[in-house]
Amino acid sequence: MIDKSLQQLLRQTSNIVALTGAGVSAESGIPTFRDAQQGMWANFDPMELATLEGFLRQPHKVWDWYQQRREMAAKAQPNAAHLALAEWQEQLEQCLIVTQNVDGLHQRAGSLHVIELHGNLHRDRPISQQLPAEKAADLPRCPETGNVLRPDVVWFGEMLPEGAMEQALSAIEVSDLVLSIGTSAVVQPAASIPLHALENGVPVVEINPETTELSSAADWSLRGSAADVVPQLVAAAQLHYSRDRLSR
Ligand code: NAD
């Protein structure tokens, strides 16, 4: 799966950006967006559950759904892909993880440099709008302002956290390899990250069991699961680190 030219690149690389999506947490038991539409949330309507308007209309329903997702993420364990990326961070000069996931599993695996493009399921933040008293009853409130709290995730139509994209794009410009792992590469602006790498002459490796929008443009498309393939990439690069250490 890892051909000679990729092996050589992995051995030379010291600065990586890894864009991750829901697929990286699939083997931790957290359904991807697509699985969610087919599986336990077959009646999932993103406009009801993942927009500010939906929250203002039915805050208890939205909170119930996020509470379920929180519990699921809290019970899940980081898998071999999260752990391999955390290990790689310790070895490389720079290994920035740019994730679309909100489950916090990269950090629980030990990764320190993580940009969360879509926020974090385990955090809250206050809304600025006032809800009618009957709608706001029993909702969690900010202890300081008294405002109703919402999950600190990016909903459809909302801005990404300030500076997150700029930081990711700048890191790509000085990187020597970009990985796109477990993402369908359709949700913007995250999907533009690997394209920015290609425009800047930075090689892109995709890891996904299925073909995506990115597959034909990527320099390598490795068809497999994140938990299988990412540890193989780290192992291939490590041959270099250990030899390097021995020669010092
Ligand atoms: P997506 O559901 O659109 O795509 C998931 C991709 O992962 C697919 O291309 C699929 O083929 C691939 N995949 C499935 N199993 C895999 C595996 N074992 N290894 C590697 N790849 C695998 O998800 P997305 O691209 O991240 O975008 C959808 C949005 O939904 C994002 O905003 C994301 O944050 C959000 N989301 C997050 C979580 C989470 O935090 N874990 C879960 C569901 C959805």
PDB file of C-alpha atoms and ligand atoms in Angstrom:
ATOM      1  CA  MET A   1       0.000   0.000   0.000  1.00  0.00           C
ATOM      2  CA  ILE A   2       2.859   2.377   0.849  1.00  0.00           C
ATOM      3  CA  ASP A   3       4.940   2.511  -2.321  1.00  0.00           C
ATOM      4  CA  LYS A   4       8.640   3.332  -2.530  1.00  0.00           C
ATOM      5  CA  SER A   5       8.181   7.002  -3.402  1.00  0.00           C
ATOM      6  CA  LEU A   6       5.797   7.579  -0.492  1.00  0.00           C
ATOM      7  CA  GLN A   7       8.134   5.703   1.832  1.00  0.00           C
ATOM      8  CA  GLN A   8      10.972   7.960   0.761  1.00  0.00           C
ATOM      9  CA  LEU A   9       8.849  11.081   1.313  1.00  0.00           C
ATOM     10  CA  LEU A  10       7.784   9.870   4.765  1.00  0.00           C
ATOM     11  CA  ARG A  11      11.395   9.340   5.737  1.00  0.00           C
ATOM     12  CA  GLN A  12      12.351  12.865   4.707  1.00  0.00           C
ATOM     13  CA  THR A  13       9.416  14.706   6.141  1.00  0.00           C
ATOM     14  CA  SER A  14       9.650  16.774   9.315  1.00  0.00           C
ATOM     15  CA  ASN A  15       6.623  19.018   9.014  1.00  0.00           C
ATOM     16  CA  ILE A  16       3.144  17.562   8.528  1.00  0.00           C
ATOM     17  CA  VAL A  17      -0.408  18.854   8.603  1.00  0.00           C
ATOM     18  CA  ALA A  18      -3.121  16.208   9.103  1.00  0.00           C
ATOM     19  CA  LEU A  19      -6.714  17.143   8.269  1.00  0.00           C
ATOM     20  CA  THR A  20      -9.055  14.692   9.976  1.00  0.00           C
ATOM     21  CA  GLY A  21     -12.783  14.034   9.656  1.00  0.00           C
ATOM     22  CA  ALA A  22     -15.461  11.815  11.144  1.00  0.00           C
ATOM     23  CA  GLY A  23     -13.887   8.664   9.595  1.00  0.00           C
ATOM     24  CA  VAL A  24     -10.915   8.865  11.978  1.00  0.00           C
ATOM     25  CA  SER A  25     -13.295   8.303  14.911  1.00  0.00           C
ATOM     26  CA  ALA A  26     -15.437   5.657  13.173  1.00  0.00           C
ATOM     27  CA  GLU A  27     -13.366   2.839  14.670  1.00  0.00           C
ATOM     28  CA  SER A  28     -13.867   4.369  18.113  1.00  0.00           C
ATOM     29  CA  GLY A  29     -17.580   3.688  17.611  1.00  0.00           C
ATOM     30  CA  ILE A  30     -18.663   7.239  16.770  1.00  0.00           C
ATOM     31  CA  PRO A  31     -20.855   7.234  13.662  1.00  0.00           C
ATOM     32  CA  THR A  32     -19.756   9.390  10.743  1.00  0.00           C
ATOM     33  CA  PHE A  33     -22.146  12.000   9.439  1.00  0.00           C
ATOM     34  CA  ARG A  34     -23.233   9.625   6.681  1.00  0.00           C
ATOM     35  CA  ASP A  35     -23.600   6.659   9.068  1.00  0.00           C
ATOM     36  CA  ALA A  36     -25.645   8.893  11.338  1.00  0.00           C
ATOM     37  CA  GLN A  37     -28.087   9.585   8.530  1.00  0.00           C
ATOM     38  CA  GLN A  38     -28.491   5.862   7.858  1.00  0.00           C
ATOM     39  CA  GLY A  39     -28.270   4.563  11.407  1.00  0.00           C
ATOM     40  CA  MET A  40     -29.359   5.643  14.845  1.00  0.00           C
ATOM     41  CA  TRP A  41     -30.241   9.146  13.668  1.00  0.00           C
ATOM     42  CA  ALA A  42     -32.126   8.086  10.560  1.00  0.00           C
ATOM     43  CA  ASN A  43     -34.538  10.957  11.114  1.00  0.00           C
ATOM     44  CA  PHE A  44     -31.713  13.404  11.746  1.00  0.00           C
ATOM     45  CA  ASP A  45     -32.480  16.787  10.225  1.00  0.00           C
ATOM     46  CA  PRO A  46     -29.369  18.979  10.246  1.00  0.00           C
ATOM     47  CA  MET A  47     -31.512  22.084   9.902  1.00  0.00           C
ATOM     48  CA  GLU A  48     -33.283  21.232  13.173  1.00  0.00           C
ATOM     49  CA  LEU A  49     -30.331  20.002  15.176  1.00  0.00           C
ATOM     50  CA  ALA A  50     -27.321  21.797  13.790  1.00  0.00           C
ATOM     51  CA  THR A  51     -28.380  25.395  13.181  1.00  0.00           C
ATOM     52  CA  LEU A  52     -28.849  28.347  15.556  1.00  0.00           C
ATOM     53  CA  GLU A  53     -32.395  28.807  14.221  1.00  0.00           C
ATOM     54  CA  GLY A  54     -33.185  25.169  15.068  1.00  0.00           C
ATOM     55  CA  PHE A  55     -31.789  25.667  18.578  1.00  0.00           C
ATOM     56  CA  LEU A  56     -33.821  28.825  19.159  1.00  0.00           C
ATOM     57  CA  ARG A  57     -36.969  26.972  18.006  1.00  0.00           C
ATOM     58  CA  GLN A  58     -36.457  23.760  19.996  1.00  0.00           C
ATOM     59  CA  PRO A  59     -33.597  24.193  22.496  1.00  0.00           C
ATOM     60  CA  HIS A  60     -34.517  21.146  24.613  1.00  0.00           C
ATOM     61  CA  LYS A  61     -34.599  18.838  21.589  1.00  0.00           C
ATOM     62  CA  VAL A  62     -31.202  20.091  20.408  1.00  0.00           C
ATOM     63  CA  TRP A  63     -29.717  19.789  23.901  1.00  0.00           C
ATOM     64  CA  ASP A  64     -31.039  16.188  24.245  1.00  0.00           C
ATOM     65  CA  TRP A  65     -29.358  15.240  20.982  1.00  0.00           C
ATOM     66  CA  TYR A  66     -26.029  16.849  21.943  1.00  0.00           C
ATOM     67  CA  GLN A  67     -26.215  15.250  25.388  1.00  0.00           C
ATOM     68  CA  GLN A  68     -26.473  11.831  23.695  1.00  0.00           C
ATOM     69  CA  ARG A  69     -23.506  12.662  21.450  1.00  0.00           C
ATOM     70  CA  ARG A  70     -21.518  13.885  24.466  1.00  0.00           C
ATOM     71  CA  GLU A  71     -22.132  10.665  26.350  1.00  0.00           C
ATOM     72  CA  MET A  72     -21.188   8.592  23.320  1.00  0.00           C
ATOM     73  CA  ALA A  73     -17.945  10.552  22.821  1.00  0.00           C
ATOM     74  CA  ALA A  74     -17.097  10.376  26.542  1.00  0.00           C
ATOM     75  CA  LYS A  75     -17.446   6.575  26.514  1.00  0.00           C
ATOM     76  CA  ALA A  76     -15.437   6.161  23.281  1.00  0.00           C
ATOM     77  CA  GLN A  77     -11.715   5.475  23.390  1.00  0.00           C
ATOM     78  CA  PRO A  78      -9.100   6.906  20.996  1.00  0.00           C
ATOM     79  CA  ASN A  79      -8.228   4.291  18.349  1.00  0.00           C
ATOM     80  CA  ALA A  80      -4.931   3.318  16.709  1.00  0.00           C
ATOM     81  CA  ALA A  81      -5.136   6.266  14.267  1.00  0.00           C
ATOM     82  CA  HIS A  82      -5.519   8.896  17.035  1.00  0.00           C
ATOM     83  CA  LEU A  83      -2.695   7.249  18.995  1.00  0.00           C
ATOM     84  CA  ALA A  84      -0.337   6.998  16.008  1.00  0.00           C
ATOM     85  CA  LEU A  85      -0.834  10.702  15.190  1.00  0.00           C
ATOM     86  CA  ALA A  86      -0.104  11.643  18.810  1.00  0.00           C
ATOM     87  CA  GLU A  87       3.075   9.556  18.710  1.00  0.00           C
ATOM     88  CA  TRP A  88       4.115  11.190  15.427  1.00  0.00           C
ATOM     89  CA  GLN A  89       3.676  14.646  16.985  1.00  0.00           C
ATOM     90  CA  GLU A  90       6.327  13.763  19.536  1.00  0.00           C
ATOM     91  CA  GLN A  91       8.806  12.775  16.845  1.00  0.00           C
ATOM     92  CA  LEU A  92       8.355  15.420  14.187  1.00  0.00           C
ATOM     93  CA  GLU A  93       9.488  19.009  14.226  1.00  0.00           C
ATOM     94  CA  GLN A  94       5.888  19.972  13.478  1.00  0.00           C
ATOM     95  CA  CYS A  95       2.747  17.846  13.161  1.00  0.00           C
ATOM     96  CA  LEU A  96      -0.382  19.941  13.286  1.00  0.00           C
ATOM     97  CA  ILE A  97      -3.751  18.219  13.457  1.00  0.00           C
ATOM     98  CA  VAL A  98      -6.595  20.173  11.899  1.00  0.00           C
ATOM     99  CA  THR A  99      -9.789  18.358  12.791  1.00  0.00           C
ATOM    100  CA  GLN A 100     -13.410  18.699  11.770  1.00  0.00           C
ATOM    101  CA  ASN A 101     -14.319  16.410  14.657  1.00  0.00           C
ATOM    102  CA  VAL A 102     -15.851  17.735  17.827  1.00  0.00           C
ATOM    103  CA  ASP A 103     -15.298  14.609  19.957  1.00  0.00           C
ATOM    104  CA  GLY A 104     -11.962  15.575  21.583  1.00  0.00           C
ATOM    105  CA  LEU A 105     -10.414  12.140  20.842  1.00  0.00           C
ATOM    106  CA  HIS A 106      -7.184  13.550  19.361  1.00  0.00           C
ATOM    107  CA  GLN A 107      -6.468  15.385  22.619  1.00  0.00           C
ATOM    108  CA  ARG A 108      -7.423  12.314  24.675  1.00  0.00           C
ATOM    109  CA  ALA A 109      -4.900  10.317  22.630  1.00  0.00           C
ATOM    110  CA  GLY A 110      -2.233  12.808  23.743  1.00  0.00           C
ATOM    111  CA  SER A 111      -2.035  15.200  20.780  1.00  0.00           C
ATOM    112  CA  LEU A 112      -1.131  18.722  21.850  1.00  0.00           C
ATOM    113  CA  HIS A 113      -1.278  20.674  18.597  1.00  0.00           C
ATOM    114  CA  VAL A 114      -4.895  20.420  17.464  1.00  0.00           C
ATOM    115  CA  ILE A 115      -6.961  23.040  15.658  1.00  0.00           C
ATOM    116  CA  GLU A 116     -10.655  22.290  16.138  1.00  0.00           C
ATOM    117  CA  LEU A 117     -12.323  23.790  13.079  1.00  0.00           C
ATOM    118  CA  HIS A 118     -15.825  22.901  14.238  1.00  0.00           C
ATOM    119  CA  GLY A 119     -15.510  23.420  17.997  1.00  0.00           C
ATOM    120  CA  ASN A 120     -15.796  20.859  20.784  1.00  0.00           C
ATOM    121  CA  LEU A 121     -18.797  18.833  21.875  1.00  0.00           C
ATOM    122  CA  HIS A 122     -17.713  18.926  25.517  1.00  0.00           C
ATOM    123  CA  ARG A 123     -17.730  22.722  25.834  1.00  0.00           C
ATOM    124  CA  ASP A 124     -20.637  25.170  26.136  1.00  0.00           C
ATOM    125  CA  ARG A 125     -20.959  28.831  25.318  1.00  0.00           C
ATOM    126  CA  PRO A 126     -23.704  31.377  26.035  1.00  0.00           C
ATOM    127  CA  ILE A 127     -26.072  32.570  23.319  1.00  0.00           C
ATOM    128  CA  SER A 128     -26.632  36.305  22.979  1.00  0.00           C
ATOM    129  CA  GLN A 129     -30.353  35.959  22.138  1.00  0.00           C
ATOM    130  CA  GLN A 130     -33.061  35.989  24.825  1.00  0.00           C
ATOM    131  CA  LEU A 131     -35.450  33.027  24.778  1.00  0.00           C
ATOM    132  CA  PRO A 132     -39.046  33.314  26.025  1.00  0.00           C
ATOM    133  CA  ALA A 133     -39.233  32.135  29.679  1.00  0.00           C
ATOM    134  CA  GLU A 134     -41.244  28.973  28.887  1.00  0.00           C
ATOM    135  CA  LYS A 135     -38.717  27.890  26.232  1.00  0.00           C
ATOM    136  CA  ALA A 136     -35.720  28.652  28.431  1.00  0.00           C
ATOM    137  CA  ALA A 137     -37.015  26.745  31.484  1.00  0.00           C
ATOM    138  CA  ASP A 138     -34.522  24.133  32.779  1.00  0.00           C
ATOM    139  CA  LEU A 139     -31.874  24.919  30.165  1.00  0.00           C
ATOM    140  CA  PRO A 140     -28.251  25.198  31.334  1.00  0.00           C
ATOM    141  CA  ARG A 141     -27.195  28.812  31.942  1.00  0.00           C
ATOM    142  CA  CYS A 142     -23.911  30.677  32.033  1.00  0.00           C
ATOM    143  CA  PRO A 143     -23.026  31.236  35.725  1.00  0.00           C
ATOM    144  CA  GLU A 144     -21.613  34.684  34.915  1.00  0.00           C
ATOM    145  CA  THR A 145     -24.089  36.237  32.481  1.00  0.00           C
ATOM    146  CA  GLY A 146     -27.170  34.098  33.193  1.00  0.00           C
ATOM    147  CA  ASN A 147     -27.603  33.595  29.432  1.00  0.00           C
ATOM    148  CA  VAL A 148     -28.748  30.241  28.068  1.00  0.00           C
ATOM    149  CA  LEU A 149     -25.862  27.949  27.091  1.00  0.00           C
ATOM    150  CA  ARG A 150     -25.490  26.073  23.808  1.00  0.00           C
ATOM    151  CA  PRO A 151     -22.894  23.478  22.719  1.00  0.00           C
ATOM    152  CA  ASP A 152     -19.683  25.149  21.524  1.00  0.00           C
ATOM    153  CA  VAL A 153     -19.770  23.563  18.076  1.00  0.00           C
ATOM    154  CA  VAL A 154     -19.962  25.252  14.686  1.00  0.00           C
ATOM    155  CA  TRP A 155     -23.430  24.886  13.230  1.00  0.00           C
ATOM    156  CA  PHE A 156     -24.409  25.236   9.570  1.00  0.00           C
ATOM    157  CA  GLY A 157     -24.183  28.844   8.454  1.00  0.00           C
ATOM    158  CA  GLU A 158     -21.859  29.849  11.316  1.00  0.00           C
ATOM    159  CA  MET A 159     -18.321  31.199  11.204  1.00  0.00           C
ATOM    160  CA  LEU A 160     -15.376  28.998  12.142  1.00  0.00           C
ATOM    161  CA  PRO A 161     -13.445  29.941  15.321  1.00  0.00           C
ATOM    162  CA  GLU A 162     -11.478  33.116  14.700  1.00  0.00           C
ATOM    163  CA  GLY A 163      -8.089  32.522  13.101  1.00  0.00           C
ATOM    164  CA  ALA A 164      -8.536  28.727  12.775  1.00  0.00           C
ATOM    165  CA  MET A 165      -8.490  28.551   8.965  1.00  0.00           C
ATOM    166  CA  GLU A 166      -5.724  31.168   8.665  1.00  0.00           C
ATOM    167  CA  GLN A 167      -3.540  29.184  11.075  1.00  0.00           C
ATOM    168  CA  ALA A 168      -4.195  25.937   9.180  1.00  0.00           C
ATOM    169  CA  LEU A 169      -3.444  27.473   5.772  1.00  0.00           C
ATOM    170  CA  SER A 170      -0.226  29.130   6.997  1.00  0.00           C
ATOM    171  CA  ALA A 171       0.950  25.820   8.494  1.00  0.00           C
ATOM    172  CA  ILE A 172       0.302  24.106   5.156  1.00  0.00           C
ATOM    173  CA  GLU A 173       2.442  26.611   3.267  1.00  0.00           C
ATOM    174  CA  VAL A 174       5.530  25.592   5.262  1.00  0.00           C
ATOM    175  CA  SER A 175       4.715  21.870   5.528  1.00  0.00           C
ATOM    176  CA  ASP A 176       6.231  19.097   3.455  1.00  0.00           C
ATOM    177  CA  LEU A 177       3.287  16.696   3.568  1.00  0.00           C
ATOM    178  CA  VAL A 178      -0.477  16.976   4.076  1.00  0.00           C
ATOM    179  CA  LEU A 179      -2.671  14.047   5.096  1.00  0.00           C
ATOM    180  CA  SER A 180      -6.444  14.000   4.580  1.00  0.00           C
ATOM    181  CA  ILE A 181      -7.804  11.270   6.834  1.00  0.00           C
ATOM    182  CA  GLY A 182     -11.392  10.016   7.071  1.00  0.00           C
ATOM    183  CA  THR A 183     -13.118  12.999   5.536  1.00  0.00           C
ATOM    184  CA  SER A 184     -15.546  13.058   2.635  1.00  0.00           C
ATOM    185  CA  ALA A 185     -13.844  16.322   1.617  1.00  0.00           C
ATOM    186  CA  VAL A 186     -17.089  18.087   0.812  1.00  0.00           C
ATOM    187  CA  VAL A 187     -17.751  20.293   3.867  1.00  0.00           C
ATOM    188  CA  GLN A 188     -16.331  23.768   3.214  1.00  0.00           C
ATOM    189  CA  PRO A 189     -14.116  25.491   4.096  1.00  0.00           C
ATOM    190  CA  ALA A 190     -12.276  22.440   5.556  1.00  0.00           C
ATOM    191  CA  ALA A 191     -12.349  20.715   2.145  1.00  0.00           C
ATOM    192  CA  SER A 192     -10.238  23.539   0.700  1.00  0.00           C
ATOM    193  CA  ILE A 193      -7.303  22.687   3.019  1.00  0.00           C
ATOM    194  CA  PRO A 194      -5.820  19.815   0.955  1.00  0.00           C
ATOM    195  CA  LEU A 195      -6.469  21.817  -2.226  1.00  0.00           C
ATOM    196  CA  HIS A 196      -4.457  24.680  -0.755  1.00  0.00           C
ATOM    197  CA  ALA A 197      -1.612  22.213  -0.215  1.00  0.00           C
ATOM    198  CA  LEU A 198      -1.747  21.057  -3.849  1.00  0.00           C
ATOM    199  CA  GLU A 199      -1.764  24.680  -5.068  1.00  0.00           C
ATOM    200  CA  ASN A 200       1.371  25.276  -3.001  1.00  0.00           C
ATOM    201  CA  GLY A 201       3.146  22.193  -4.355  1.00  0.00           C
ATOM    202  CA  VAL A 202       2.799  20.274  -1.064  1.00  0.00           C
ATOM    203  CA  PRO A 203       2.095  16.551  -1.627  1.00  0.00           C
ATOM    204  CA  VAL A 204      -1.228  15.205  -0.339  1.00  0.00           C
ATOM    205  CA  VAL A 205      -1.968  11.680   0.892  1.00  0.00           C
ATOM    206  CA  GLU A 206      -5.588  10.672   1.347  1.00  0.00           C
ATOM    207  CA  ILE A 207      -6.583   7.849   3.702  1.00  0.00           C
ATOM    208  CA  ASN A 208     -10.154   6.673   3.237  1.00  0.00           C
ATOM    209  CA  PRO A 209     -11.784   3.303   2.473  1.00  0.00           C
ATOM    210  CA  GLU A 210     -13.877   5.043  -0.185  1.00  0.00           C
ATOM    211  CA  THR A 211     -13.295   7.363  -3.123  1.00  0.00           C
ATOM    212  CA  THR A 212     -13.926  11.030  -2.321  1.00  0.00           C
ATOM    213  CA  GLU A 213     -13.955  14.366  -4.131  1.00  0.00           C
ATOM    214  CA  LEU A 214     -10.256  14.645  -3.304  1.00  0.00           C
ATOM    215  CA  SER A 215      -9.152  11.201  -4.540  1.00  0.00           C
ATOM    216  CA  SER A 216      -8.360  12.102  -8.140  1.00  0.00           C
ATOM    217  CA  ALA A 217      -6.323  15.176  -7.125  1.00  0.00           C
ATOM    218  CA  ALA A 218      -4.379  13.599  -4.222  1.00  0.00           C
ATOM    219  CA  ASP A 219      -0.841  12.356  -4.893  1.00  0.00           C
ATOM    220  CA  TRP A 220      -1.617   9.112  -3.047  1.00  0.00           C
ATOM    221  CA  SER A 221      -5.045   7.675  -2.211  1.00  0.00           C
ATOM    222  CA  LEU A 222      -4.622   4.918   0.342  1.00  0.00           C
ATOM    223  CA  ARG A 223      -7.774   2.800   0.461  1.00  0.00           C
ATOM    224  CA  GLY A 224      -8.160   1.524   3.982  1.00  0.00           C
ATOM    225  CA  SER A 225      -9.359   2.416   7.420  1.00  0.00           C
ATOM    226  CA  ALA A 226      -7.604   5.124   9.424  1.00  0.00           C
ATOM    227  CA  ALA A 227      -6.817   2.738  12.302  1.00  0.00           C
ATOM    228  CA  ASP A 228      -5.039   0.388   9.853  1.00  0.00           C
ATOM    229  CA  VAL A 229      -3.268   2.843   7.586  1.00  0.00           C
ATOM    230  CA  VAL A 230      -2.137   5.712   9.851  1.00  0.00           C
ATOM    231  CA  PRO A 231       0.004   3.453  12.103  1.00  0.00           C
ATOM    232  CA  GLN A 232       1.586   2.025   8.913  1.00  0.00           C
ATOM    233  CA  LEU A 233       2.546   5.536   7.772  1.00  0.00           C
ATOM    234  CA  VAL A 234       4.065   6.355  11.157  1.00  0.00           C
ATOM    235  CA  ALA A 235       5.946   3.041  11.188  1.00  0.00           C
ATOM    236  CA  ALA A 236       7.319   3.701   7.678  1.00  0.00           C
ATOM    237  CA  ALA A 237       8.552   7.149   8.767  1.00  0.00           C
ATOM    238  CA  GLN A 238      10.000   5.773  11.992  1.00  0.00           C
ATOM    239  CA  LEU A 239      12.541   3.616  10.188  1.00  0.00           C
ATOM    240  CA  HIS A 240      14.119   6.938   9.365  1.00  0.00           C
ATOM    241  CA  TYR A 241      13.935   8.390  12.890  1.00  0.00           C
ATOM    242  CA  SER A 242      15.472   5.337  14.540  1.00  0.00           C
ATOM    243  CA  ARG A 243      18.267   5.143  11.968  1.00  0.00           C
ATOM    244  CA  ASP A 244      18.846   8.845  12.414  1.00  0.00           C
ATOM    245  CA  ARG A 245      19.023   8.463  16.185  1.00  0.00           C
ATOM    246  CA  LEU A 246      21.480   5.560  15.901  1.00  0.00           C
ATOM    247  CA  SER A 247      23.764   7.578  13.667  1.00  0.00           C
ATOM    248  CA  ARG A 248      23.951  10.505  16.099  1.00  0.00           C
TER     249      ARG A 248
HETATM  250  P1  NAD B   1     -18.356  12.574   6.654  1.00  0.00           P
HETATM  251  O1  NAD B   1     -19.299  11.723   7.461  1.00  0.00           O
HETATM  252  O2  NAD B   1     -18.934  13.436   5.601  1.00  0.00           O
HETATM  253  O3  NAD B   1     -17.295  11.613   5.960  1.00  0.00           O
HETATM  254  C1  NAD B   1     -16.658  10.596   6.657  1.00  0.00           C
HETATM  255  C2  NAD B   1     -15.631   9.976   5.743  1.00  0.00           C
HETATM  256  O4  NAD B   1     -14.930   9.005   6.500  1.00  0.00           O
HETATM  257  C3  NAD B   1     -16.215   9.251   4.519  1.00  0.00           C
HETATM  258  O5  NAD B   1     -15.509   9.660   3.363  1.00  0.00           O
HETATM  259  C4  NAD B   1     -15.964   7.765   4.826  1.00  0.00           C
HETATM  260  O6  NAD B   1     -15.685   7.019   3.640  1.00  0.00           O
HETATM  261  C5  NAD B   1     -14.743   7.860   5.699  1.00  0.00           C
HETATM  262  N1  NAD B   1     -14.569   6.735   6.626  1.00  0.00           N
HETATM  263  C6  NAD B   1     -15.516   5.932   7.172  1.00  0.00           C
HETATM  264  N2  NAD B   1     -14.937   5.040   7.993  1.00  0.00           N
HETATM  265  C7  NAD B   1     -13.602   5.296   7.957  1.00  0.00           C
HETATM  266  C8  NAD B   1     -12.487   4.705   8.599  1.00  0.00           C
HETATM  267  N3  NAD B   1     -12.613   3.684   9.445  1.00  0.00           N
HETATM  268  N4  NAD B   1     -11.251   5.222   8.331  1.00  0.00           N
HETATM  269  C9  NAD B   1     -11.095   6.264   7.477  1.00  0.00           C
HETATM  270  N5  NAD B   1     -12.133   6.837   6.848  1.00  0.00           N
HETATM  271  C10 NAD B   1     -13.372   6.364   7.086  1.00  0.00           C
HETATM  272  O7  NAD B   1     -17.495  13.407   7.712  1.00  0.00           O
HETATM  273  P2  NAD B   1     -16.622  14.715   7.548  1.00  0.00           P
HETATM  274  O8  NAD B   1     -15.928  14.699   6.236  1.00  0.00           O
HETATM  275  O9  NAD B   1     -15.861  14.814   8.805  1.00  0.00           O
HETATM  276  O10 NAD B   1     -17.675  15.924   7.494  1.00  0.00           O
HETATM  277  C11 NAD B   1     -18.948  15.912   8.083  1.00  0.00           C
HETATM  278  C12 NAD B   1     -19.171  16.844   9.272  1.00  0.00           C
HETATM  279  O11 NAD B   1     -19.784  16.102  10.350  1.00  0.00           O
HETATM  280  C13 NAD B   1     -17.941  17.452   9.870  1.00  0.00           C
HETATM  281  O12 NAD B   1     -18.233  18.755  10.239  1.00  0.00           O
HETATM  282  C14 NAD B   1     -17.709  16.667  11.157  1.00  0.00           C
HETATM  283  O13 NAD B   1     -17.156  17.485  12.150  1.00  0.00           O
HETATM  284  C15 NAD B   1     -19.081  16.277  11.588  1.00  0.00           C
HETATM  285  N6  NAD B   1     -19.076  15.010  12.391  1.00  0.00           N
HETATM  286  C16 NAD B   1     -18.169  14.849  13.413  1.00  0.00           C
HETATM  287  C17 NAD B   1     -18.125  13.659  14.145  1.00  0.00           C
HETATM  288  C18 NAD B   1     -17.093  13.511  15.268  1.00  0.00           C
HETATM  289  O14 NAD B   1     -16.725  14.485  15.906  1.00  0.00           O
HETATM  290  N7  NAD B   1     -16.591  12.295  15.488  1.00  0.00           N
HETATM  291  C19 NAD B   1     -19.012  12.614  13.820  1.00  0.00           C
HETATM  292  C20 NAD B   1     -19.947  12.826  12.781  1.00  0.00           C
HETATM  293  C21 NAD B   1     -19.960  14.027  12.057  1.00  0.00           C
END
